[in-house]
Coordinates of C-alpha atoms in Angstrom, one line a residue:
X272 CA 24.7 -12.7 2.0
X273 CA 23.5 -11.3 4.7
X274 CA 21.6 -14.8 6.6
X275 CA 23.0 -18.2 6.1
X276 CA 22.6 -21.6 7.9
X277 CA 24.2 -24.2 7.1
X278 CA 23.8 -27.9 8.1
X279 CA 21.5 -26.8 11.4
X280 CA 20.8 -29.5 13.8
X281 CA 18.2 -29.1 16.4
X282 CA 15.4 -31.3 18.5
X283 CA 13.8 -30.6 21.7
X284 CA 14.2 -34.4 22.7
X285 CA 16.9 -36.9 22.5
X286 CA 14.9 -39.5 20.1
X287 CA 13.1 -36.6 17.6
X288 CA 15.1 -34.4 15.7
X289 CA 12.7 -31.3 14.1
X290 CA 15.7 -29.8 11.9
X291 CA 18.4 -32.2 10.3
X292 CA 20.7 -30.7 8.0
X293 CA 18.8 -27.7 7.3
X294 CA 20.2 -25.0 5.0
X295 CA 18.7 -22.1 4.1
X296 CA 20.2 -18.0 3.0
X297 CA 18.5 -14.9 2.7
X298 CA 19.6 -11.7 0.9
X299 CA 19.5 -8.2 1.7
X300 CA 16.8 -6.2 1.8
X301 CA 14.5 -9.7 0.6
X302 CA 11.4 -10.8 2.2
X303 CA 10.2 -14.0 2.7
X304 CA 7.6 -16.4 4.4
X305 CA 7.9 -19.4 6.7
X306 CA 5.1 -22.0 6.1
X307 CA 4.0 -25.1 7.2
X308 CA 1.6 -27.0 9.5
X309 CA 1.5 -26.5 13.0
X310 CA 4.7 -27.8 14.4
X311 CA 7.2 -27.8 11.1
X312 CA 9.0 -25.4 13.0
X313 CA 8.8 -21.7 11.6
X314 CA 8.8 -20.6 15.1
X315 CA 11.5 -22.7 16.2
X316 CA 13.8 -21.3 13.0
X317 CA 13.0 -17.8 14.1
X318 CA 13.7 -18.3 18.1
X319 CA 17.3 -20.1 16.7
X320 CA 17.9 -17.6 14.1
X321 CA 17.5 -14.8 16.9
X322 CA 19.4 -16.3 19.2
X323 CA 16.2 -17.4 22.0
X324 CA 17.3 -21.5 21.5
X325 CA 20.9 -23.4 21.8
X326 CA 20.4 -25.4 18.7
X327 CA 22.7 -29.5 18.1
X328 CA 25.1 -28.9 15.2
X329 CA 25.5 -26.3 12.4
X330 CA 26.2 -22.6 12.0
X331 CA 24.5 -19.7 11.1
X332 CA 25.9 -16.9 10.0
X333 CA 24.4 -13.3 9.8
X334 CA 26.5 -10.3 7.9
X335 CA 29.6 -12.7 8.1
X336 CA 29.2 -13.4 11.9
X337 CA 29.3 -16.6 13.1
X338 CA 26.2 -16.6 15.6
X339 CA 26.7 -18.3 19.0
X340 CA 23.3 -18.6 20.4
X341 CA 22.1 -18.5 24.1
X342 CA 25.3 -20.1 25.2
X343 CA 27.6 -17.6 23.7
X344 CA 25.3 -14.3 24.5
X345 CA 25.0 -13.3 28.0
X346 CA 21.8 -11.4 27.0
X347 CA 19.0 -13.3 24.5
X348 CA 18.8 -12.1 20.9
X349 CA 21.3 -10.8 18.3
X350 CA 22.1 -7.1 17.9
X351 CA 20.8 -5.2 14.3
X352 CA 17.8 -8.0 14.6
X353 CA 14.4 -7.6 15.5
X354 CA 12.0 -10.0 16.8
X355 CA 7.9 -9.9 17.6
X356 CA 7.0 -13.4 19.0
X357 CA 3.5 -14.6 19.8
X358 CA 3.6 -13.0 23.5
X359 CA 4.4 -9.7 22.4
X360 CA 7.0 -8.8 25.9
X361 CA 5.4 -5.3 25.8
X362 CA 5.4 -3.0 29.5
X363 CA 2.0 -3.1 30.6
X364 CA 2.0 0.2 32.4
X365 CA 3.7 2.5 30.0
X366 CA 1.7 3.7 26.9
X367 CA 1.8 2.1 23.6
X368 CA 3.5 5.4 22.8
X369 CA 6.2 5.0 25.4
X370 CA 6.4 1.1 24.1
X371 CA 7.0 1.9 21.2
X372 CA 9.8 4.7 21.7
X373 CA 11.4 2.0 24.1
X374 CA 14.1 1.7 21.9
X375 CA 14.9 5.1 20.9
X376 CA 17.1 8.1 22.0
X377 CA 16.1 10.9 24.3
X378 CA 18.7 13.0 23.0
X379 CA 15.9 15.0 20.8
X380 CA 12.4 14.8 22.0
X381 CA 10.5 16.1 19.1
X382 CA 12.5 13.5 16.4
X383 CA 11.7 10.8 18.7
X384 CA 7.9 11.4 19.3
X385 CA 7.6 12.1 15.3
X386 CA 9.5 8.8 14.9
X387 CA 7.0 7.1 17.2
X388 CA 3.8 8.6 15.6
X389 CA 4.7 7.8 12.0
X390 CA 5.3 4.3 13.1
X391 CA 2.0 3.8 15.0
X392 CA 0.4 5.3 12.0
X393 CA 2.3 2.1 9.9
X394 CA 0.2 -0.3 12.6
X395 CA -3.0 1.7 12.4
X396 CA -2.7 2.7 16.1
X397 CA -2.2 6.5 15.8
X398 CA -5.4 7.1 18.5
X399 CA -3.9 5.2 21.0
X400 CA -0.7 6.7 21.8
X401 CA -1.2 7.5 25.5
X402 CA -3.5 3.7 26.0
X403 CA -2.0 1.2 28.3
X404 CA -1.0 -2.2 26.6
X405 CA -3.3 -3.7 29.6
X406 CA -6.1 -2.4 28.3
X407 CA -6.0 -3.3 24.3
X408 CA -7.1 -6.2 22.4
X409 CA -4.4 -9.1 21.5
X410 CA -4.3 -8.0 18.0
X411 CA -3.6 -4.5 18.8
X412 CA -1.1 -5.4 21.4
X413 CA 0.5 -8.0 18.7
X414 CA 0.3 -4.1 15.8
X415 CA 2.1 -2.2 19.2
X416 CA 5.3 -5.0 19.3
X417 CA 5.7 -4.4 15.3
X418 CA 5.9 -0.5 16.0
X419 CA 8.8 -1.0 18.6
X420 CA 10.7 -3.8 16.7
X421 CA 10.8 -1.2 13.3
X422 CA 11.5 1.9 15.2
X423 CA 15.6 0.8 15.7
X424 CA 15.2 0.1 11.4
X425 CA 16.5 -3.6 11.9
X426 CA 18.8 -5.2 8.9
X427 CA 16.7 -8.1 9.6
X428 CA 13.1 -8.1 11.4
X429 CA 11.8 -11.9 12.3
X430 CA 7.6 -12.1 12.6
X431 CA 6.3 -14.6 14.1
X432 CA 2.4 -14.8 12.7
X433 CA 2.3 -11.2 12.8
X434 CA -1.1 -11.1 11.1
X435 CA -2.7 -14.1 13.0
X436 CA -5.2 -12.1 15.7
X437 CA -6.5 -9.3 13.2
X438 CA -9.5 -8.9 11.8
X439 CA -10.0 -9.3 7.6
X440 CA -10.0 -5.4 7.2
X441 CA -7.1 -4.4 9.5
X442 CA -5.3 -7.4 8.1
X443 CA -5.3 -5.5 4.6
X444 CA -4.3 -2.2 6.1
X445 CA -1.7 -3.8 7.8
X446 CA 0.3 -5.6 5.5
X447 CA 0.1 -3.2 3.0
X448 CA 1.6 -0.1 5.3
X449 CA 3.8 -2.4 6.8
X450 CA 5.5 -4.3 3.7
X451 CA 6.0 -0.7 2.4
X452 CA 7.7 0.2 5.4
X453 CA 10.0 -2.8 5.1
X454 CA 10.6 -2.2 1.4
X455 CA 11.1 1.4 1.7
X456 CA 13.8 1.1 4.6
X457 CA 16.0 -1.8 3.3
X458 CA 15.0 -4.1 6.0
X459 CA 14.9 -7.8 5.6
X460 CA 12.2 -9.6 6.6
X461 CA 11.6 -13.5 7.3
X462 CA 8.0 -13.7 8.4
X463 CA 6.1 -17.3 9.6
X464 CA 2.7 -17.4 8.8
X465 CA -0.1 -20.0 7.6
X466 CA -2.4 -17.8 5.7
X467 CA 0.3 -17.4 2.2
X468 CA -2.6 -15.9 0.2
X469 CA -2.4 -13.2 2.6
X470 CA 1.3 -12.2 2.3
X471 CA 2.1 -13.7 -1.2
X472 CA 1.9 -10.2 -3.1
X473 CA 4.7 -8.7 -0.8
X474 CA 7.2 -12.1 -0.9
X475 CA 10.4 -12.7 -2.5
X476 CA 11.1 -16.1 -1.8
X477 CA 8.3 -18.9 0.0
X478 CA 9.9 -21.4 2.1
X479 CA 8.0 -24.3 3.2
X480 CA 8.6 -26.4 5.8
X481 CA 7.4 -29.8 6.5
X482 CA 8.3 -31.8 9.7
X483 CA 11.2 -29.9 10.1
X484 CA 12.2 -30.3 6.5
X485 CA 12.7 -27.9 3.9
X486 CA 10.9 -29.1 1.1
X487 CA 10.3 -26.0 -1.4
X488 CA 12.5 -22.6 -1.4
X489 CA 11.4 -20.6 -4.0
X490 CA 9.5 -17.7 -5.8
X491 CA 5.8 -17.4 -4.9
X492 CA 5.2 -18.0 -8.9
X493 CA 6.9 -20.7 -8.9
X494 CA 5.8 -22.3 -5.5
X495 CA 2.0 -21.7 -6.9
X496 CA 2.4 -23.4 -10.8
X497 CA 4.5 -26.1 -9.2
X498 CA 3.7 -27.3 -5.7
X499 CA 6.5 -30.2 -4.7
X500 CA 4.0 -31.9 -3.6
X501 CA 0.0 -31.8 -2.6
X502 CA 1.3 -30.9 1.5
X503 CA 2.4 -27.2 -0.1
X504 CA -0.2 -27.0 -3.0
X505 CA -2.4 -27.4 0.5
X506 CA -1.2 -24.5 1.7
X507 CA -1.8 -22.6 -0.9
X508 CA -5.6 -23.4 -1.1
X509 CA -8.1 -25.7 -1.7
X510 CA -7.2 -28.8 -3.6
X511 CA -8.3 -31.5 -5.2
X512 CA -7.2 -35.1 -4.6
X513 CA -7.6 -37.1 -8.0
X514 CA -8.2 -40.5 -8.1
X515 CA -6.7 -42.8 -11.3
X516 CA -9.8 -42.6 -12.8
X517 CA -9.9 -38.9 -12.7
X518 CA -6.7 -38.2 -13.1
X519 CA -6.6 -40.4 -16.8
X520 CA -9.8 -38.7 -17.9
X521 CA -8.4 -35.1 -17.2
X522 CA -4.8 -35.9 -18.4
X523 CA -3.9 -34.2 -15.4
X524 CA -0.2 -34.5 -14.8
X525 CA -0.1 -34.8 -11.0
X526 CA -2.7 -36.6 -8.8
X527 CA -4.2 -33.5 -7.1
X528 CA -5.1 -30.0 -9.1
X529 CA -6.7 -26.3 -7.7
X530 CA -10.2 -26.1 -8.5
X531 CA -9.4 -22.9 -10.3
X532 CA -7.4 -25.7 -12.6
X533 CA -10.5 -26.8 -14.2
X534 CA -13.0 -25.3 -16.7
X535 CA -15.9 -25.7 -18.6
X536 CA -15.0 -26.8 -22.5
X537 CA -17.2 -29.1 -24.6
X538 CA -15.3 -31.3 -25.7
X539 CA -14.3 -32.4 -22.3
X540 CA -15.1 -35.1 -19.2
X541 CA -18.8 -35.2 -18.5
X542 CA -19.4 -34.2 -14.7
X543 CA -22.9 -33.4 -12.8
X544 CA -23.2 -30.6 -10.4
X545 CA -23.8 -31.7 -7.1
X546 CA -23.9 -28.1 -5.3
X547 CA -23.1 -24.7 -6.5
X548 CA -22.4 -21.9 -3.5
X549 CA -21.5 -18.3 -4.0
X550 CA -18.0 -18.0 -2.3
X551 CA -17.6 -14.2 -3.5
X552 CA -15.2 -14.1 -6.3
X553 CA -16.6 -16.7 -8.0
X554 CA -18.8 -20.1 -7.3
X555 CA -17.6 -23.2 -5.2
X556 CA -19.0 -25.6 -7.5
X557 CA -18.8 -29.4 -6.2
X558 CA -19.4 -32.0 -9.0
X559 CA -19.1 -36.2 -9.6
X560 CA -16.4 -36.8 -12.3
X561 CA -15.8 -40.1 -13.1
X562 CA -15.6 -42.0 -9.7
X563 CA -15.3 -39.2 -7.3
X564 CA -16.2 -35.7 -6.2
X565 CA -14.3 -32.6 -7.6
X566 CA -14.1 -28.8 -6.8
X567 CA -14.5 -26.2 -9.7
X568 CA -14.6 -22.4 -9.5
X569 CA -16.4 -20.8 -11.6
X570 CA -17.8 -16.7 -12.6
X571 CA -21.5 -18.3 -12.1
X572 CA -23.3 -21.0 -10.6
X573 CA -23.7 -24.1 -12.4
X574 CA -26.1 -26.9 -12.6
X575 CA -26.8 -29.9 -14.0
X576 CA -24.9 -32.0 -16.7
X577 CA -21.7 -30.3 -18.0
X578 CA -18.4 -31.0 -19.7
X579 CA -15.0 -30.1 -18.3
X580 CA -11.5 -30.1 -18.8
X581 CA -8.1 -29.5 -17.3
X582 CA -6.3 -26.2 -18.1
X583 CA -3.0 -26.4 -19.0
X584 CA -1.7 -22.8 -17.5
X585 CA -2.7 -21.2 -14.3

């Protein structure tokens, strides 16, 4: 195993605990998302994982250590990890290039600027090499700390929101270069985020986290078909909040559903379409059922009276 914490402990005041009792274990060369709501504590996991925060009671372990925290290291942060927070700690007046090569020997030149080139080519950065942190965007300063944290090939890399100030298209380029980096190189990777669509594809395992609890560890296919509860099917999209009514009429198993749940059939619930909006991949359809309002997707817009009915499989 190469992360494990057991029984973890923490709060930032005296009457408010944010973890009690938290377990969680990672395997090599695994990846896996953090999610949650603002203030669950992904960030808080990944600054006590690293080694940034003292935490109350409980170990964690990493490749069979017993980790000591701030109190046991004289110098923040645990050796063969990685970490890229949300201020990025990057040297203003150096180059991205010379960022990024921070962490690398001088012993041969030409290995380490190759190193530093295929790695800023990873983050989509390749024409800025000899730029000055000071004078790029937060989002490319955010793609220069990845670069550095990869270039020492961590056994475990922590990314906090790493996708959170890019735009849609270098958010695609990204993750894609980047995941296969990971993959390719062994490295483990435990990455916070609130956008799962966005990462899903790459994960392993999706942990969710909700006021400091763990509530759902498991694979993304899993996490999707069965939500714990309608705080992670939330975070996994849009959802619908049945009433009794429409619940009973649907035979819907659970008192919330996606709107990609429903379809049209004709031998089901009559429903009139209230407003039908291209949304790109399909129509955001919103229509009365019962005693309430309901969300359906659908290939093509819709109108007027209509039957519908729950589907069984996703």
């Amino acid at each position: 195993m190469l992360l494990e914490i057991k029984n973890l402990y923490f709060s930032y005041t005296k009457d408010k605990r944010l973890f009690e009792n938290l377990n969680l274990r990672l395997e090599p060369g695994r990846t896996v998302a953090l999610a949650g709501e603002s203030g669950c504590g992904k960030s808080t996991l990944l600054n006590l994982i690293y080694g940034l925060t003292d935490w109350d009671q409980g170990e964690i372990w990493f490749k069979g250590k017993k980790l000591l925290g701030p109190k046991g290291n004289i110098v923040p942060g645990e050796k063969e990890m990685k970490m890229v927070a949300q201020n990025y700690d990057l040297m203003p007046y150096s180059t991205v290039h010379d960022n990024v090569g921070k962490f690398l020997s001088n012993i041969n030149l030409k290995a380490k600027k190759e190193k530093v080139l295929e790695l800023l080519d990873v983050v989509g950065l390749s024409e800025y090499a000899d730029v000055k942190p000071q004078f790029l965007s937060g989002g490319q300063q955010q793609r220069v700390a990845i670069a550095r944290s990869l270039s020492v090939v961590p056994n475990l890399l922590l990314l906090d929101e790493p996708f959170s100030n890019l735009d849609y298209s270098r958010k695609i380029e990204l993750r894609s270069k980047l995941f296969s980096y990971v993959e390719r190189h062994g490295i483990s990777l435990i990455i916070s985020t609130h956008e799962i669509e966005e990462v899903m594809p790459w994960l392993d395992r999706l942990v969710i986290l909700q006021d400091g609890r763990l509530i759902q560890n498991d694979s993304p296919i899993e996490t999707y078909k069965k939500p714990y509860n309608e705080y992670v099917a939330r975070l996994l999209g849009e959802v619908n909040s049945l009433t009794p009514m429409q619940k009973s009429a649907l035979h819907a198993p659970r008192d919330f559903c996606f709107p990609q749940q429903l379809e049209l059939a004709s031998s089901g619930i009559p429903a009139l379409v209230l407003e039908s909006r291209f949304a790109g991949s399909h129509y955001w359809n919103k229509l009365k059922l019962a005693d309430a309002e309901i969300v359906l997707y659908h290939p093509t817009a819709l109108s007027g009276q209509l039957k519908i009915q729950f589907k069984r499989s996703l």
